[in-house]
Short mmCIF file of C-alpha atoms in Angstrom, two decimals:
data_model
loop_
_atom_site.label_atom_id
_atom_site.label_comp_id
_atom_site.label_asym_id
_atom_site.label_seq_id
_atom_site.Cartn_x
_atom_site.Cartn_y
_atom_site.Cartn_z
CA MET A 1 137.81 185.21 22.64
CA GLY A 2 137.06 188.47 24.48
CA VAL A 3 133.66 189.85 25.36
CA GLU A 4 133.83 192.30 22.46
CA ASP A 5 134.47 189.52 19.96
CA HIS A 6 131.86 187.22 21.45
CA PHE A 7 129.15 189.88 21.42
CA GLY A 8 130.50 192.23 18.77
CA GLU A 9 128.48 191.08 15.78
CA ARG A 10 124.76 190.98 15.16
CA PHE A 11 124.18 187.73 16.94
CA ARG A 12 120.44 187.80 17.54
CA GLU A 13 119.08 184.33 16.87
CA THR A 14 116.01 184.86 14.73
CA LEU A 15 112.97 182.99 15.88
CA SER A 16 112.68 181.32 12.50
CA ASP A 17 114.64 178.29 13.71
CA ARG A 18 112.30 177.84 16.64
CA ALA A 19 109.35 178.27 14.32
CA LEU A 20 110.23 174.87 12.87
CA GLY A 21 108.25 173.32 15.71
CA THR A 22 104.57 172.40 15.66
CA ARG A 23 101.79 174.92 15.22
CA ASN A 24 98.19 174.21 16.17
CA GLU A 25 94.88 175.76 15.29
CA ILE A 26 93.96 178.68 17.53
CA VAL A 27 90.74 177.88 19.39
CA THR A 28 89.03 180.55 21.48
CA GLY A 29 85.57 181.07 22.89
CA PRO A 30 83.46 179.78 25.77
CA VAL A 31 84.51 176.54 27.43
CA SER A 32 81.92 173.79 26.99
CA ASP A 33 83.12 171.63 29.91
CA TRP A 34 86.20 172.43 31.98
CA ALA A 35 86.92 168.72 32.37
CA SER A 36 87.29 168.17 28.62
CA ASP A 37 87.75 171.65 27.08
CA PHE A 38 89.65 173.79 29.59
CA SER A 39 91.45 176.99 28.62
CA HIS A 40 93.51 179.21 30.88
CA THR A 41 93.06 182.11 28.46
CA GLU A 42 89.31 182.60 28.79
CA PRO A 43 87.93 185.53 30.84
CA GLU A 44 86.05 183.38 33.37
CA TRP A 45 89.32 181.64 34.29
CA ALA A 46 91.09 184.97 34.72
CA ALA A 47 88.23 186.39 36.79
CA ASP A 48 88.03 183.49 39.26
CA PRO A 49 89.67 180.13 38.54
CA TYR A 50 89.29 178.70 42.04
CA PRO A 51 85.70 177.35 41.84
CA ILE A 52 86.63 175.75 38.50
CA GLN A 53 89.69 174.10 40.03
CA ASP A 54 87.74 172.94 43.09
CA ASP A 55 85.08 171.36 40.89
CA LEU A 56 87.66 169.60 38.75
CA ARG A 57 89.51 168.30 41.78
CA GLN A 58 86.32 166.55 42.88
CA ARG A 59 85.04 165.12 39.60
CA CYS A 60 87.97 165.07 37.17
CA PRO A 61 91.29 165.74 38.89
CA ILE A 62 93.27 165.56 35.63
CA ALA A 63 91.27 167.54 33.09
CA HIS A 64 91.91 167.46 29.34
CA THR A 65 91.58 169.90 26.47
CA GLY A 66 91.87 169.67 22.71
CA ARG A 67 92.88 173.33 22.55
CA PHE A 68 96.54 174.23 22.13
CA GLY A 69 97.03 170.92 20.32
CA GLY A 70 96.07 168.91 23.39
CA GLY A 71 96.90 169.23 27.07
CA TRP A 72 96.22 168.18 30.64
CA LEU A 73 95.43 170.06 33.85
CA PRO A 74 96.08 168.25 37.16
CA THR A 75 94.41 169.93 40.14
CA ARG A 76 95.50 167.74 43.07
CA TYR A 77 98.66 168.65 44.96
CA GLU A 78 100.03 165.12 44.73
CA ASP A 79 99.68 165.04 40.93
CA VAL A 80 101.17 168.51 40.43
CA ALA A 81 104.10 167.60 42.67
CA ALA A 82 104.67 164.24 40.97
CA ILE A 83 104.95 165.87 37.54
CA ALA A 84 107.09 168.75 38.80
CA TYR A 85 109.63 166.29 40.21
CA ASP A 86 109.54 163.88 37.25
CA THR A 87 112.08 165.15 34.71
CA GLU A 88 112.37 161.73 33.07
CA ARG A 89 108.87 161.81 31.57
CA PHE A 90 108.14 165.54 31.39
CA SER A 91 110.24 168.19 29.63
CA SER A 92 110.56 171.89 30.40
CA ARG A 93 111.72 172.93 26.94
CA ALA A 94 108.54 175.05 26.71
CA ILE A 95 106.95 176.44 29.85
CA ILE A 96 104.27 178.67 28.30
CA MET A 97 101.31 176.62 27.02
CA SER A 98 100.40 178.02 23.63
CA ASN A 99 99.56 176.99 20.09
CA PHE A 100 103.21 176.41 19.27
CA ARG A 101 105.56 173.68 20.46
CA PRO A 102 109.26 174.29 19.85
CA PRO A 103 111.21 171.43 18.27
CA GLN A 104 112.50 168.70 20.55
CA GLU A 105 116.03 169.64 19.51
CA LEU A 106 115.69 172.77 21.64
CA ALA A 107 116.13 170.56 24.72
CA PRO A 108 117.98 170.36 27.03
CA ILE A 109 118.81 174.09 26.98
CA GLY A 110 115.54 175.65 25.87
CA GLY A 111 114.95 179.27 25.00
CA ALA A 112 115.16 180.76 28.50
CA PRO A 113 117.64 178.76 30.58
CA PRO A 114 117.48 177.50 33.27
CA ILE A 115 113.67 177.53 33.52
CA SER A 116 113.39 175.98 30.04
CA SER A 117 116.23 173.52 30.60
CA ASP A 118 116.15 169.79 31.29
CA PRO A 119 118.75 167.82 33.23
CA PRO A 120 121.66 167.61 33.26
CA PHE A 121 122.14 171.05 31.67
CA HIS A 122 119.57 172.61 34.01
CA HIS A 123 121.64 172.06 37.15
CA ASP A 124 124.71 173.82 35.78
CA ALA A 125 122.76 176.71 34.22
CA ARG A 126 120.81 177.30 37.42
CA LYS A 127 123.97 177.21 39.54
CA LEU A 128 125.30 180.22 37.64
CA LEU A 129 122.41 182.36 38.90
CA LEU A 130 122.50 181.39 42.57
CA PRO A 131 125.05 184.00 43.77
CA ALA A 132 122.81 186.87 42.61
CA PHE A 133 119.81 185.58 44.56
CA THR A 134 121.19 184.55 47.94
CA LYS A 135 119.62 185.99 51.09
CA ASN A 136 122.67 188.21 51.61
CA ALA A 137 122.61 189.52 48.05
CA VAL A 138 118.90 190.22 48.31
CA ALA A 139 119.31 191.95 51.68
CA GLU A 140 121.62 194.47 50.04
CA ARG A 141 118.74 195.58 47.81
CA GLU A 142 116.18 196.01 50.57
CA GLN A 143 116.91 199.61 51.53
CA ALA A 144 116.75 200.87 47.96
CA THR A 145 113.53 198.92 47.44
CA ARG A 146 112.02 200.45 50.58
CA GLU A 147 112.98 203.96 49.54
CA PHE A 148 111.47 203.39 46.10
CA CYS A 149 108.20 202.15 47.63
CA HIS A 150 108.02 205.30 49.74
CA SER A 151 108.58 207.43 46.64
CA LEU A 152 105.68 205.67 44.92
CA ILE A 153 103.43 206.40 47.91
CA ASP A 154 104.62 210.02 47.90
CA ALA A 155 103.43 210.30 44.30
CA LEU A 156 99.90 209.35 45.38
CA GLU A 157 99.60 212.41 47.60
CA GLY A 158 96.29 214.21 47.24
CA GLN A 159 94.48 211.37 45.46
CA ASP A 160 91.44 209.75 46.98
CA VAL A 161 91.35 206.76 44.62
CA VAL A 162 94.43 205.13 43.11
CA ASP A 163 95.11 202.12 40.93
CA ALA A 164 97.31 200.07 43.25
CA ALA A 165 98.29 197.69 40.46
CA HIS A 166 99.26 200.33 37.90
CA ASP A 167 100.52 203.03 40.26
CA TYR A 168 102.30 200.87 42.85
CA ALA A 169 102.63 197.08 42.51
CA GLN A 170 103.95 196.87 38.96
CA HIS A 171 106.66 199.48 39.46
CA ILE A 172 108.44 197.71 42.31
CA PRO A 173 109.74 194.58 40.53
CA ILE A 174 110.35 196.59 37.37
CA ARG A 175 112.75 198.86 39.26
CA VAL A 176 114.43 196.00 41.12
CA ILE A 177 115.00 193.91 37.99
CA ALA A 178 116.14 196.94 35.97
CA ASP A 179 118.72 197.70 38.67
CA MET A 180 119.92 194.10 38.78
CA LEU A 181 120.32 193.83 35.01
CA GLY A 182 121.65 197.35 34.54
CA PHE A 183 118.78 198.44 32.31
CA PRO A 184 117.50 202.04 32.13
CA PRO A 185 114.75 202.45 34.75
CA GLU A 186 112.83 204.70 32.38
CA ASP A 187 112.27 201.65 30.14
CA GLY A 188 109.70 200.34 32.62
CA PRO A 189 106.71 200.78 30.27
CA ARG A 190 108.51 198.64 27.69
CA PHE A 191 109.07 195.90 30.28
CA ARG A 192 105.35 195.86 31.02
CA GLU A 193 104.61 195.48 27.31
CA PHE A 194 107.12 192.63 27.00
CA VAL A 195 105.53 190.85 29.96
CA GLU A 196 102.01 191.11 28.61
CA ASN A 197 103.09 190.00 25.13
CA ALA A 198 104.87 186.91 26.43
CA LEU A 199 102.32 185.72 28.97
CA GLU A 200 98.94 186.98 27.80
CA GLY A 201 99.29 186.76 24.04
CA VAL A 202 99.40 182.99 23.60
CA ASN A 203 96.37 182.98 21.29
CA ARG A 204 97.75 185.57 18.91
CA GLN A 205 98.65 184.51 15.39
CA PRO A 206 102.15 182.96 15.23
CA GLU A 207 103.53 185.73 13.04
CA ASP A 208 102.33 188.32 15.54
CA ARG A 209 103.84 186.45 18.50
CA ILE A 210 107.15 186.01 16.67
CA GLN A 211 107.26 189.71 15.86
CA ARG A 212 106.61 190.63 19.48
CA LEU A 213 109.24 188.19 20.76
CA GLU A 214 111.73 189.58 18.27
CA ALA A 215 111.08 193.03 19.71
CA LEU A 216 111.93 191.70 23.17
CA PHE A 217 115.15 190.04 22.03
CA ASP A 218 116.16 193.06 19.95
CA TYR A 219 115.88 195.09 23.14
CA LEU A 220 117.92 192.57 25.12
CA TYR A 221 120.66 192.42 22.50
CA ALA A 222 120.79 196.23 22.42
CA GLN A 223 121.35 196.17 26.18
CA ILE A 224 124.10 193.59 25.78
CA ARG A 225 125.82 195.72 23.15
CA ASP A 226 125.57 198.72 25.46
CA HIS A 227 127.25 196.67 28.18
CA VAL A 228 130.05 195.80 25.76
CA ASP A 229 130.55 199.50 25.07
CA ASN A 230 130.00 200.63 28.65
CA PRO A 231 131.03 197.87 31.09
CA ARG A 232 129.59 198.04 34.61
CA ASP A 233 129.00 195.82 37.60
CA ASP A 234 125.60 194.20 37.20
CA LEU A 235 123.97 190.87 36.39
CA THR A 236 124.11 191.41 32.63
CA THR A 237 127.87 191.92 32.75
CA TYR A 238 128.18 188.84 34.95
CA LEU A 239 126.25 186.70 32.46
CA MET A 240 128.35 188.00 29.59
CA ASN A 241 131.59 187.04 31.34
CA VAL A 242 130.77 183.90 33.30
CA GLU A 243 131.93 180.56 31.92
CA LEU A 244 130.14 177.23 31.67
CA TYR A 245 132.05 174.11 30.69
CA GLY A 246 135.17 176.21 30.15
CA ARG A 247 133.68 178.76 27.74
CA LYS A 248 131.57 181.88 27.86
CA LEU A 249 127.82 181.49 27.52
CA GLU A 250 126.41 181.62 24.04
CA PRO A 251 124.77 184.98 23.28
CA THR A 252 121.42 183.22 22.94
CA HIS A 253 121.87 181.74 26.43
CA VAL A 254 122.65 185.17 27.88
CA ALA A 255 119.65 186.78 26.20
CA GLY A 256 117.37 183.87 27.08
CA THR A 257 118.27 184.09 30.76
CA MET A 258 117.81 187.86 30.70
CA SER A 259 114.36 187.37 29.18
CA LEU A 260 113.51 184.95 31.98
CA LEU A 261 114.57 187.43 34.66
CA LEU A 262 112.78 190.29 32.95
CA ILE A 263 109.48 188.48 32.29
CA ALA A 264 109.18 186.11 35.25
CA GLY A 265 110.92 188.38 37.73
CA ILE A 266 108.49 191.20 37.09
CA ASP A 267 105.05 189.70 36.58
CA THR A 268 105.12 187.13 39.36
CA THR A 269 106.03 189.66 42.05
CA TRP A 270 103.81 192.39 40.61
CA SER A 271 100.92 189.92 40.73
CA ALA A 272 101.65 188.76 44.28
CA ILE A 273 101.81 192.34 45.60
CA GLY A 274 98.59 193.28 43.81
CA ALA A 275 96.68 190.19 44.94
CA SER A 276 97.74 190.76 48.55
CA LEU A 277 96.55 194.38 48.48
CA TRP A 278 93.30 193.25 46.83
CA HIS A 279 92.69 190.74 49.63
CA LEU A 280 93.44 193.25 52.38
CA ALA A 281 91.24 195.86 50.73
CA LYS A 282 88.25 193.52 50.69
CA THR A 283 88.95 191.95 54.09
CA PRO A 284 89.15 194.80 56.61
CA GLU A 285 89.60 192.51 59.63
CA HIS A 286 92.81 191.13 58.10
CA ARG A 287 94.03 194.61 57.14
CA GLU A 288 93.37 195.94 60.64
CA ARG A 289 95.11 192.94 62.22
CA LEU A 290 98.28 193.46 60.19
CA VAL A 291 98.31 197.20 60.84
CA ALA A 292 98.00 196.51 64.58
CA ASP A 293 100.56 193.68 64.52
CA PRO A 294 103.21 194.28 61.81
CA GLY A 295 105.25 191.38 63.18
CA LEU A 296 102.66 189.00 61.79
CA LEU A 297 103.31 190.10 58.23
CA PRO A 298 106.01 187.54 57.30
CA THR A 299 103.69 184.68 58.31
CA ALA A 300 100.63 186.29 56.74
CA MET A 301 102.58 186.93 53.56
CA GLU A 302 103.24 183.21 53.11
CA GLU A 303 99.54 182.53 53.48
CA LEU A 304 98.67 185.16 50.89
CA LEU A 305 101.22 183.55 48.58
CA ARG A 306 99.59 180.18 49.13
CA VAL A 307 96.00 181.26 48.55
CA TYR A 308 96.75 183.66 45.68
CA ALA A 309 99.76 181.91 44.14
CA PRO A 310 100.25 183.71 40.83
CA VAL A 311 102.25 181.18 38.82
CA THR A 312 101.25 178.21 36.68
CA MET A 313 103.97 176.46 34.68
CA ALA A 314 103.78 174.16 31.68
CA ARG A 315 105.58 170.95 30.76
CA LEU A 316 105.58 168.73 27.67
CA VAL A 317 105.07 164.96 27.79
CA LYS A 318 108.16 163.21 26.43
CA GLU A 319 106.61 159.92 25.26
CA ASP A 320 103.18 158.29 24.97
CA MET A 321 102.20 156.82 28.32
CA HIS A 322 99.36 155.92 30.65
CA TRP A 323 99.71 158.15 33.71
CA ARG A 324 97.40 157.99 36.73
CA GLY A 325 94.36 156.97 34.76
CA VAL A 326 94.81 159.07 31.61
CA ASP A 327 96.48 158.36 28.27
CA MET A 328 99.02 161.09 27.57
CA LYS A 329 100.58 161.49 24.14
CA ALA A 330 104.07 162.69 23.30
CA ASP A 331 104.17 166.50 23.22
CA ASP A 332 100.88 166.90 25.08
CA TRP A 333 100.98 169.96 27.29
CA ILE A 334 100.77 169.67 31.06
CA LEU A 335 99.58 172.79 32.84
CA LEU A 336 101.06 172.67 36.34
CA SER A 337 98.67 174.76 38.40
CA PHE A 338 100.49 175.58 41.61
CA PRO A 339 97.47 177.71 42.61
CA ALA A 340 95.24 174.61 42.38
CA ALA A 341 97.76 172.53 44.34
CA ASN A 342 97.86 175.19 47.07
CA ARG A 343 94.09 174.95 47.58
CA ASP A 344 93.90 171.16 47.76
CA PRO A 345 92.09 170.24 51.00
CA ALA A 346 94.01 166.96 51.08
CA GLN A 347 97.17 169.01 51.59
CA PHE A 348 95.99 172.04 53.62
CA ASP A 349 93.36 172.49 56.32
CA GLN A 350 90.89 175.24 55.46
CA ALA A 351 92.52 175.21 52.05
CA GLY A 352 90.28 177.86 50.50
CA ASP A 353 90.51 180.27 53.45
CA VAL A 354 93.15 182.84 54.30
CA VAL A 355 94.47 181.96 57.77
CA LEU A 356 96.87 184.80 58.51
CA ASP A 357 98.69 183.02 61.32
CA ARG A 358 98.99 179.61 59.64
CA GLU A 359 102.13 178.11 61.14
CA VAL A 360 102.77 175.11 58.88
CA ASN A 361 102.60 176.29 55.30
CA ARG A 362 104.59 174.25 52.80
CA HIS A 363 102.96 175.93 49.84
CA ALA A 364 103.98 175.60 46.20
CA ALA A 365 103.71 179.25 45.19
CA PHE A 366 107.35 179.23 44.08
CA GLY A 367 107.03 175.90 42.32
CA LEU A 368 108.23 172.41 43.15
CA GLY A 369 111.12 170.25 42.03
CA ILE A 370 114.29 171.32 40.25
CA HIS A 371 112.62 174.39 38.75
CA ARG A 372 111.59 175.91 42.06
CA CYS A 373 111.96 179.68 41.68
CA VAL A 374 115.60 180.74 41.93
CA GLY A 375 114.45 184.25 42.86
CA SER A 376 112.19 183.32 45.78
CA HIS A 377 114.28 185.28 48.33
CA LEU A 378 114.08 188.36 46.11
CA ALA A 379 110.35 187.99 45.54
CA ARG A 380 109.70 187.57 49.26
CA MET A 381 111.73 190.68 50.06
CA GLU A 382 109.89 192.77 47.47
CA LEU A 383 106.48 191.54 48.64
CA ARG A 384 107.26 192.08 52.31
CA VAL A 385 108.70 195.56 51.82
CA ALA A 386 105.88 196.59 49.47
CA LEU A 387 103.26 195.57 52.02
CA GLU A 388 105.15 197.02 55.00
CA VAL A 389 105.46 200.43 53.35
CA TRP A 390 101.87 200.45 52.09
CA LEU A 391 100.37 199.48 55.48
CA GLU A 392 102.58 201.99 57.26
CA ARG A 393 101.70 204.86 54.95
CA ILE A 394 98.13 203.89 54.00
CA PRO A 395 96.69 201.88 56.90
CA THR A 396 93.08 202.41 55.79
CA PHE A 397 92.00 201.48 52.27
CA SER A 398 89.19 199.63 50.53
CA LEU A 399 88.03 198.55 47.09
CA GLU A 400 86.56 201.54 45.29
CA ASP A 401 84.55 199.30 42.95
CA PRO A 402 85.02 195.50 43.19
CA SER A 403 83.66 195.05 39.66
CA ALA A 404 86.36 197.36 38.27
CA VAL A 405 89.19 195.01 39.32
CA THR A 406 90.60 193.13 36.33
CA TRP A 407 92.94 190.15 36.33
CA ALA A 408 95.64 188.99 33.93
CA THR A 409 94.88 186.03 31.71
CA GLY A 410 97.30 183.22 31.11
CA GLN A 411 99.76 181.52 33.43
CA VAL A 412 100.56 184.38 35.79
CA ARG A 413 97.45 185.71 37.52
CA GLY A 414 97.32 189.01 39.34
CA PRO A 415 95.34 192.25 39.29
CA ARG A 416 95.94 194.39 36.24
CA THR A 417 93.67 197.18 37.49
CA LEU A 418 93.02 197.62 41.21
CA PRO A 419 91.15 200.83 42.11
CA LEU A 420 91.50 201.46 45.85
CA ARG A 421 90.03 204.25 47.94
CA ILE A 422 92.81 205.51 50.21
CA ARG A 423 91.24 208.70 51.63
#
């Protein structure tokens, strides 16, 4: 079967099949006790989750909630790592903790392979993506990324105050991912909408979430059809033609992987760039040190990733069990907070401080276990180049109004608005 035949019909899988899973009552509002009622969607968590995590690590290292149908939040590095590596007892078939659990039959592939895949399928699905994200492949994108960052700075000319999240950070991964997938760069605003719908809308009504996800997949399938009509050399074409187990990927696999790259590849890096600029804006001694010593940036960047790790991932418990002092039930959520793990004083000295020249830094910002981020080389390149260009072009900047900074809710945390004074 040729590409045209495989992708020639209307093959979008409606989300109705996935809607056969379990829905739970939507619970919102103030948290009564973070140890027994936590929620990663409340504004106080988005504004500053670190004191909450530090408190839980001391008095209740594996917190529980009845929201989202029941879930757990480990805050110690050793617990987060143990779950991340344990694919026998914890499934990745859903990695966004919400009020809906997809049916168990969705495993081992999941809706966005390989991040939603369990072994043994995960290994083979992940292997397909590795060539696009090697250090050499990423290095070929560095010059274009650098030129684009300079063009974004050029566009700020004459402004005294800019929104570094909206006017700079978010555009960089959007352009890189659009180029990789062969998507129109002018569709950037749509990508931002897709990201926010997927990651920040977990408490919306199911019908609303399904409608928004359908809009995302309709877009992806339109891009696939365009690639059928207008073949070119990019990651979308590669996914459409590559074989697994002797046959081309199912259209739903192609679209699911594209959704992963589009959503995760944009928001995580956007958030890391924004959080790093936020820290440097409020910490002039660190900003001045990096401006004076640009060679320190690669080391400092890893420390900023550790302290402001943007990503939290979810797992689902496979079977009822007693695990490290708590009774977990089948299909309970586990919220794997890599940010909490990265600030565990049992794992890092001065865990809550930014130590720019920290030499030993085995942080978990890119995850742990088999699902460690396949795009870590790309994300590091984008973050490094974004900071290099900004510090070169705008060496002096500060927070215009600290209270005006807003942060994303949900499982990827980064500044959504970041007003900086640059003149």
